[in-house]
PDB file of C-alpha atoms in Angstrom:
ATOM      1  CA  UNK D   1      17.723  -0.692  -4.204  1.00 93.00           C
ATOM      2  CA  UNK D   2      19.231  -2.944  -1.766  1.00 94.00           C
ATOM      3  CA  UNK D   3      17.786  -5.922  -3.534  1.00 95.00           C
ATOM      4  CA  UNK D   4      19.353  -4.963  -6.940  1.00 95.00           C
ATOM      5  CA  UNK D   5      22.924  -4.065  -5.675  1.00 95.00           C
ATOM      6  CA  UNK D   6      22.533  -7.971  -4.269  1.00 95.00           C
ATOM      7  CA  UNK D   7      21.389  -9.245  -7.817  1.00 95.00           C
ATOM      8  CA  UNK D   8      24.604  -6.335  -9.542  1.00 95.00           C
ATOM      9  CA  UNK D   9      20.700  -4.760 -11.794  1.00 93.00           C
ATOM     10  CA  UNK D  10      20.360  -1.600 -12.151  1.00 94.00           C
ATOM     11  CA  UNK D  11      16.323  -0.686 -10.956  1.00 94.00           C
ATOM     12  CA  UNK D  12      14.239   1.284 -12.790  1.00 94.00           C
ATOM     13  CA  UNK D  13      11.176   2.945 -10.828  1.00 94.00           C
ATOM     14  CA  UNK D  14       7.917   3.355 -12.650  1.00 88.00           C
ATOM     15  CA  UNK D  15       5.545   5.382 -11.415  1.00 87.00           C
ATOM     16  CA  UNK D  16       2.038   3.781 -12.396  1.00 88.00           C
ATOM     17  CA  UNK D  17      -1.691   4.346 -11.966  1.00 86.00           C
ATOM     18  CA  UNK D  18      -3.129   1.378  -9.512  1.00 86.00           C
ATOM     19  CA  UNK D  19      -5.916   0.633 -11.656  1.00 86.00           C
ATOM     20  CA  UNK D  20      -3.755  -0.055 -14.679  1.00 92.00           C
ATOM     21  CA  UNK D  21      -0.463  -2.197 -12.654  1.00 93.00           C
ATOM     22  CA  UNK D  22      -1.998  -5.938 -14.562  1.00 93.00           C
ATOM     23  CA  UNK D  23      -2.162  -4.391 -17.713  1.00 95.00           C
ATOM     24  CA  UNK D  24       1.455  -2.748 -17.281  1.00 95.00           C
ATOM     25  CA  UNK D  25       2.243  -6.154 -15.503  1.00 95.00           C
ATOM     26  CA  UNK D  26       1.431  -7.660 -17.966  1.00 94.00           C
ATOM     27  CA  UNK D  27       2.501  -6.133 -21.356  1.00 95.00           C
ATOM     28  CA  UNK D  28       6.280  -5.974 -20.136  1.00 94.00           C
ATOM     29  CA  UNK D  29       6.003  -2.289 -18.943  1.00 95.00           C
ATOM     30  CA  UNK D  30       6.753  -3.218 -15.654  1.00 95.00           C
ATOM     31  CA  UNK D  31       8.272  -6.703 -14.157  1.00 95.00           C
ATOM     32  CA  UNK D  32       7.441  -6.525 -10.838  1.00 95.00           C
ATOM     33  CA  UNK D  33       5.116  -4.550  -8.540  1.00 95.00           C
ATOM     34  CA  UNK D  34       7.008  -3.667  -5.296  1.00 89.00           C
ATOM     35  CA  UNK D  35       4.717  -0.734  -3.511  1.00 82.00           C
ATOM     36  CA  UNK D  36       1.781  -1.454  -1.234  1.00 82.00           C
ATOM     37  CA  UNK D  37       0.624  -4.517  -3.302  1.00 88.00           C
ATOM     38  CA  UNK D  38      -1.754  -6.412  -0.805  1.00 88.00           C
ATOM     39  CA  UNK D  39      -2.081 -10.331  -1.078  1.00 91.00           C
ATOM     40  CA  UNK D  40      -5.324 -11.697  -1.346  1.00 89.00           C
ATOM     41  CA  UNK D  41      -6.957 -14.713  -2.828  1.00 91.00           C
ATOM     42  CA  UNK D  42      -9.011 -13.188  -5.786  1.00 91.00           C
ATOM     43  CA  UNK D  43      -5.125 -11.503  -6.687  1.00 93.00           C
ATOM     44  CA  UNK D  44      -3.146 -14.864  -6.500  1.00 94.00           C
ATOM     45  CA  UNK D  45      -5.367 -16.252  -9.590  1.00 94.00           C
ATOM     46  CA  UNK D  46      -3.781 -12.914 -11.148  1.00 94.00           C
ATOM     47  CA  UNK D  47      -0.015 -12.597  -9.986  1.00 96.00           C
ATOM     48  CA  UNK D  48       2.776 -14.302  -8.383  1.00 97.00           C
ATOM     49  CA  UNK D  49       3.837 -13.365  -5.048  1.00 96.00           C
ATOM     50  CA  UNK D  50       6.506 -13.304  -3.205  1.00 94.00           C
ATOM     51  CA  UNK D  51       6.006 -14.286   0.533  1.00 92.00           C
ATOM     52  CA  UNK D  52       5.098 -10.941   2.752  1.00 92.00           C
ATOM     53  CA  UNK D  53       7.652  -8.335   3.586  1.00 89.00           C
ATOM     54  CA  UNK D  54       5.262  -6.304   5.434  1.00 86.00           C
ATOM     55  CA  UNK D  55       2.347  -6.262   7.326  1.00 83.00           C
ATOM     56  CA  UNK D  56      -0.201  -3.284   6.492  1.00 83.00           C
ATOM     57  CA  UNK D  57      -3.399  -1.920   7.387  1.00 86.00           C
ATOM     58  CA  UNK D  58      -5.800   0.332   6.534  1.00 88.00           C
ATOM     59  CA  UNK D  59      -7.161   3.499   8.327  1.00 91.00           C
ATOM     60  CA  UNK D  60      -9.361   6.618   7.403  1.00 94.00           C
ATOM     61  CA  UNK D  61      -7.804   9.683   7.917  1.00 94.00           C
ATOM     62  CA  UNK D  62      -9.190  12.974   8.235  1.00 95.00           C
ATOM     63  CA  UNK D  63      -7.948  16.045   9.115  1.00 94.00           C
ATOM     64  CA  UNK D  64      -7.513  17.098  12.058  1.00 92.00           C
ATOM     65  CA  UNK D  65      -9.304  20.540  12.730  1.00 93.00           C
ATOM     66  CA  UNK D  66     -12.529  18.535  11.491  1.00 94.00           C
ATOM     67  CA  UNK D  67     -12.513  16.543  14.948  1.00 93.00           C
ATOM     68  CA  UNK D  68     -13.619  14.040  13.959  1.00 94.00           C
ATOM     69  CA  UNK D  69     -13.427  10.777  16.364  1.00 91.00           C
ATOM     70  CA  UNK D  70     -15.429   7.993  15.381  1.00 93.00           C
ATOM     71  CA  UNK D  71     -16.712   6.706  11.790  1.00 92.00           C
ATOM     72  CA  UNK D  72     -19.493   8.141  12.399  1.00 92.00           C
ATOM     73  CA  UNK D  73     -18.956  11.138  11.810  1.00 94.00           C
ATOM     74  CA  UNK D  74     -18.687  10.470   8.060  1.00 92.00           C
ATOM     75  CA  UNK D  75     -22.044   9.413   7.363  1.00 91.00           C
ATOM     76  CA  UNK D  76     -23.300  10.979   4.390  1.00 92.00           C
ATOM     77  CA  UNK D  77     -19.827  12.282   3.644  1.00 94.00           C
ATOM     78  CA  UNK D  78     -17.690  12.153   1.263  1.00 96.00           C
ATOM     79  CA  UNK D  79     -15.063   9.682   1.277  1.00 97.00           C
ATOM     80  CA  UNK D  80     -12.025   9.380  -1.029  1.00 96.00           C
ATOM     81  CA  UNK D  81     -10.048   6.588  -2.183  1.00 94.00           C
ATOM     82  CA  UNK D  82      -7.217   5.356  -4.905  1.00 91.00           C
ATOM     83  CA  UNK D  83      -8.890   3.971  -7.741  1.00 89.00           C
ATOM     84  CA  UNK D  84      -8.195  -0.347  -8.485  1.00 83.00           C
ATOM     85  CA  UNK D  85      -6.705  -0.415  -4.567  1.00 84.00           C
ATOM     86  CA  UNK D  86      -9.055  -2.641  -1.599  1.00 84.00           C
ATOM     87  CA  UNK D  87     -10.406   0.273  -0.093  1.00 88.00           C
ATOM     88  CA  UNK D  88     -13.792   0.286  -1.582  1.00 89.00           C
ATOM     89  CA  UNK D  89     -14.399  -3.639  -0.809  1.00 87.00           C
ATOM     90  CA  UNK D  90     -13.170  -2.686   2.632  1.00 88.00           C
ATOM     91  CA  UNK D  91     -15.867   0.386   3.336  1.00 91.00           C
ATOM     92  CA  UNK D  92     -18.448  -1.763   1.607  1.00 89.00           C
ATOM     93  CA  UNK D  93     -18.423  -3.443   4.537  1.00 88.00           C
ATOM     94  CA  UNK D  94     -18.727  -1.360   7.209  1.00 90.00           C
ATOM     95  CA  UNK D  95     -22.372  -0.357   8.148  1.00 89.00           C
ATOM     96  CA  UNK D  96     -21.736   3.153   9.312  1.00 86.00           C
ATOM     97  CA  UNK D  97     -20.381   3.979   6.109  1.00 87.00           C
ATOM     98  CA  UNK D  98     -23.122   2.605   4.246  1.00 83.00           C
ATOM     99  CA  UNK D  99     -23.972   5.700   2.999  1.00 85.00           C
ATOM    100  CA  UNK D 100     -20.933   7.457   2.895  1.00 90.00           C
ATOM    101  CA  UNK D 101     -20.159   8.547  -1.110  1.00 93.00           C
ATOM    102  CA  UNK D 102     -17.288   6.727  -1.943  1.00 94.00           C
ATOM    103  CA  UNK D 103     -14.837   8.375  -4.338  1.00 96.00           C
ATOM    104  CA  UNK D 104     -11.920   7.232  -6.567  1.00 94.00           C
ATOM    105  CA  UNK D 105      -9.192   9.029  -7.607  1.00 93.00           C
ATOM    106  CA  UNK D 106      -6.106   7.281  -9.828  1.00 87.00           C
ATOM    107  CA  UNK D 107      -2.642   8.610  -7.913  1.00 82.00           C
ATOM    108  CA  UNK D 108      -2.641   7.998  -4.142  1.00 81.00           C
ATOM    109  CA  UNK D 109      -1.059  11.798  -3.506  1.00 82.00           C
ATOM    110  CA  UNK D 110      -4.322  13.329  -4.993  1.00 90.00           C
ATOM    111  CA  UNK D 111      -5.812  12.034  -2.096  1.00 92.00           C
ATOM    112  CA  UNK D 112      -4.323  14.286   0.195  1.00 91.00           C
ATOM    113  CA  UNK D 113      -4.507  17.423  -2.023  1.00 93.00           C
ATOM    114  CA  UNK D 114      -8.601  16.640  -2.084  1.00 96.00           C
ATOM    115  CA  UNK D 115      -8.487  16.354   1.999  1.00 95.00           C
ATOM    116  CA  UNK D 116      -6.900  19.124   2.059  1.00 94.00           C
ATOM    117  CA  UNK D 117      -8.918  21.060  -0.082  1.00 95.00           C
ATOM    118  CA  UNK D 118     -12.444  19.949   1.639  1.00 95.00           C
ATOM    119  CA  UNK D 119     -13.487  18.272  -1.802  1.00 96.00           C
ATOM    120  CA  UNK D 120     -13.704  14.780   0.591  1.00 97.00           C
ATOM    121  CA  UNK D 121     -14.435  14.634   4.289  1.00 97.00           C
ATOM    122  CA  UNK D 122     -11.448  11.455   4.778  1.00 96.00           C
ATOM    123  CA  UNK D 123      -9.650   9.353   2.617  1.00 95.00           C
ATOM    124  CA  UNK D 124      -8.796   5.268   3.142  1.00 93.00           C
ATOM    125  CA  UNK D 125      -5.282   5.207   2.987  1.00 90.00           C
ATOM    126  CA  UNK D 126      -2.415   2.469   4.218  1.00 85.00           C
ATOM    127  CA  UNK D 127      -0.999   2.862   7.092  1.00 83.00           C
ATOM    128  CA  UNK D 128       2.732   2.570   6.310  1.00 78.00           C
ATOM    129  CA  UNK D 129       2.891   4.897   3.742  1.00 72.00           C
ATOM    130  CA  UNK D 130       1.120   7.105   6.082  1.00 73.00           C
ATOM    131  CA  UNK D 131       3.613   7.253   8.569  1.00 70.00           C
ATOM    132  CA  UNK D 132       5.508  10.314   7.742  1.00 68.00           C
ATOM    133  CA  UNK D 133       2.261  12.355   7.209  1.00 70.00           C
ATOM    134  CA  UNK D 134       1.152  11.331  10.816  1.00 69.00           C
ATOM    135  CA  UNK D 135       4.383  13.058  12.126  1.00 62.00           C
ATOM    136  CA  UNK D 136       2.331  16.283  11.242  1.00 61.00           C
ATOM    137  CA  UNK D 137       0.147  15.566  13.820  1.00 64.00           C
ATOM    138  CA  UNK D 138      -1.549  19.152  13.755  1.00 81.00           C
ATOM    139  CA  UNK D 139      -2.444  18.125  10.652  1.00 88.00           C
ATOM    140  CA  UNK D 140      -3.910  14.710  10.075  1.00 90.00           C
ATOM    141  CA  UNK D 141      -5.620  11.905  12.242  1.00 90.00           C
ATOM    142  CA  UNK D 142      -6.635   8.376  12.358  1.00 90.00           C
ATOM    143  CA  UNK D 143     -10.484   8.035  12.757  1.00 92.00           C
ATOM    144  CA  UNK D 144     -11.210   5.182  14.860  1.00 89.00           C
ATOM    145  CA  UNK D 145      -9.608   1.692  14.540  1.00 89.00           C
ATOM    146  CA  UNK D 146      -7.776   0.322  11.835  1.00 87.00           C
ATOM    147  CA  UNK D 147     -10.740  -0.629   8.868  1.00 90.00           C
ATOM    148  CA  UNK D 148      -8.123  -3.871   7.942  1.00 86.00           C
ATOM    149  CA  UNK D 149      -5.149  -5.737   8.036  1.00 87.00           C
ATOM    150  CA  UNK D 150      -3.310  -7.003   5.405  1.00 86.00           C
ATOM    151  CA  UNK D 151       0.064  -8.317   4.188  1.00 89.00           C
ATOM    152  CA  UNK D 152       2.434  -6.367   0.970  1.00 89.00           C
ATOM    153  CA  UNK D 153       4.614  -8.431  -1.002  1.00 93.00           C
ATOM    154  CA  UNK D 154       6.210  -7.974  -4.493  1.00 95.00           C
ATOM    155  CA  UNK D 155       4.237  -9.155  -7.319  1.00 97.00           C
ATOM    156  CA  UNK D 156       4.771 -10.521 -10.481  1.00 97.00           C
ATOM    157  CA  UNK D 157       3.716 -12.279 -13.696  1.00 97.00           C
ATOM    158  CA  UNK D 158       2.679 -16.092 -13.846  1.00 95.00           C
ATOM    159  CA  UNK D 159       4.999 -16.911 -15.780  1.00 95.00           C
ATOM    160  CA  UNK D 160       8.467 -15.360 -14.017  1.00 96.00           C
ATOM    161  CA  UNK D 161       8.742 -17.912 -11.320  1.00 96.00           C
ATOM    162  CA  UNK D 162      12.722 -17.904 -12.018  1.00 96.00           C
ATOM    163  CA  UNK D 163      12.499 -14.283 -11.139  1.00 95.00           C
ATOM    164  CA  UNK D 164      10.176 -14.155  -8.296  1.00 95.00           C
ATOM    165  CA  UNK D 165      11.843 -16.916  -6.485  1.00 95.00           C
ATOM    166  CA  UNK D 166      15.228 -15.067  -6.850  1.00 96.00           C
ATOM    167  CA  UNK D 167      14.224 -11.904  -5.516  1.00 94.00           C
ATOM    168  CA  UNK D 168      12.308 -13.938  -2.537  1.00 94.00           C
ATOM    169  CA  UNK D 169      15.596 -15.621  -1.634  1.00 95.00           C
ATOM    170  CA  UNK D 170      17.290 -11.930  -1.554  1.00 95.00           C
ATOM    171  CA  UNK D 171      14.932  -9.943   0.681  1.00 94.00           C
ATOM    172  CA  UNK D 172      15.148 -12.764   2.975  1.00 92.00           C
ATOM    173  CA  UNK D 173      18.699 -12.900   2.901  1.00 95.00           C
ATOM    174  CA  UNK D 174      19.172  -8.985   3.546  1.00 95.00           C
ATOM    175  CA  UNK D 175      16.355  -9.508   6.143  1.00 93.00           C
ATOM    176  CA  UNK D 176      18.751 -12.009   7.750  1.00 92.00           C
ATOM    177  CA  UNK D 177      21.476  -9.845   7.515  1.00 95.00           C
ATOM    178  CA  UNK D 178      19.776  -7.238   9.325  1.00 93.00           C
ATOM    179  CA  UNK D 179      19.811  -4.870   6.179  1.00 94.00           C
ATOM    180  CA  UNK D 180      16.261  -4.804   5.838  1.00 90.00           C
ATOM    181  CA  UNK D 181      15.264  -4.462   9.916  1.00 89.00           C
ATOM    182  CA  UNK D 182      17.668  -0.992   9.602  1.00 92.00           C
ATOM    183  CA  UNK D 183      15.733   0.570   7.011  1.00 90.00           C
ATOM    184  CA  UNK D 184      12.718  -0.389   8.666  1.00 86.00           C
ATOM    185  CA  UNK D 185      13.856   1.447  11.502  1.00 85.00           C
ATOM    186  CA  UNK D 186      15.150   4.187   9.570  1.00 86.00           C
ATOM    187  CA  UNK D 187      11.812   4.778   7.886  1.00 82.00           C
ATOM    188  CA  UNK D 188       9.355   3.929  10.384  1.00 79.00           C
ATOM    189  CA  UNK D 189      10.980   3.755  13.525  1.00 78.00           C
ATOM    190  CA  UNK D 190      10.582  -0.597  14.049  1.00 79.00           C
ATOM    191  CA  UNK D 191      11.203  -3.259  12.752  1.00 83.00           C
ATOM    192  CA  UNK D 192       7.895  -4.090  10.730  1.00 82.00           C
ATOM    193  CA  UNK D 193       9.518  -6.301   8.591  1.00 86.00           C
ATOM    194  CA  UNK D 194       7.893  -9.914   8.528  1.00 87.00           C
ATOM    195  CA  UNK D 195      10.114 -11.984   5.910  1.00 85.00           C
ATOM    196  CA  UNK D 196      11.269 -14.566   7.596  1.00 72.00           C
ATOM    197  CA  UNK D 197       8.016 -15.469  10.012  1.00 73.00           C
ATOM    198  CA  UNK D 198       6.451 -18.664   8.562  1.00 59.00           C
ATOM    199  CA  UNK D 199       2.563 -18.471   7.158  1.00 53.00           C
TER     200      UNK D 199
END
């Protein structure tokens, strides 16, 4: 919102399912992916990035009257994550999951309705998004270490490099202006915002 009152547009939020945000990218149902989207190298041959706003990672999170405390006490168990997000490269790769069932679901929020409900032991979640369901700390906790770290940053078509660059030079401008550091605070209590840090 902040970045549109800057560029005088009016936003329009469009809730999407993960698996589908190239295709909806792509067709002009959507011009720019702003939640969550994780930079990596097999995704830059697909969209055009803006440089991070946010560094991210990724934890499993089970509830807490399981007590649960290390990963492995999911083996064999079922283990939920969003459909067309990192997660399942990132269990893939740890060993004591190896034989943890890994399952996909398409909207991040019926993860925690099938926690909740028993139908999956943990779910692989990010960690920012997270934050204000870990202020019910009766309810939910962090198993172990983070699984990995990434960086979010808005995403966009090849092609809109007009675009991409001009909403680049705005988030770093509000960052600047200390508009963006506030609602960092405001939301998760820091400043988590890394705009203006070189990579």
């Amino acid at each position: 919102k902040a970045v549109c009152r800057k560029m005088n547009i009016r936003p329009i939020f469009y809730p999407i399912e993960w698996a589908k945000k190239e295709e909806l990218l792509n067709n002009g149902n959507i011009d720019c992916i702003i939640s969550g989207f994780s930079i990596t190298e097999e995704r830059k041959q697909h969209y055009l990035f803006t440089t991070p706003y946010l560094q991210n990672v990724q934890v499993l999170v089970s509830l807490t009257r399981n007590h649960y405390t290390g990963l492995t006490d999911l083996v064999n168990k079922r283990i939920g994550i969003q459909e067309g997000s990192l997660s399942r490269d990132v269990l893939e790769k740890i060993p004591e999951l190896a034989s943890s069932e890994i399952v996909e679901y398409p909207y991040s929020q019926t993860l925690y309705e099938v926690l909740n409900t028993g139908l999956v032991a943990g779910i692989v979640v990010d960690l920012i998004p997270l934050y204000d369901k870990l202020l019910q700390q009766d309810t939910y906790t962090v198993i172990g270490e983070p699984l990995s770290s990434e960086f979010f940053a808005f995403a966009f078509r090849k092609t809109d490099k007009t675009l991409a660059k001009k909403i680049e030079s705005v988030l770093k401008e509000l960052d600047r202006e200390g508009v963006i550091p506030v609602l960092s605070q405001k939301y998760f209590n820091a400043n988590l915002s890394v705009l203006n840090i070189g990579f």
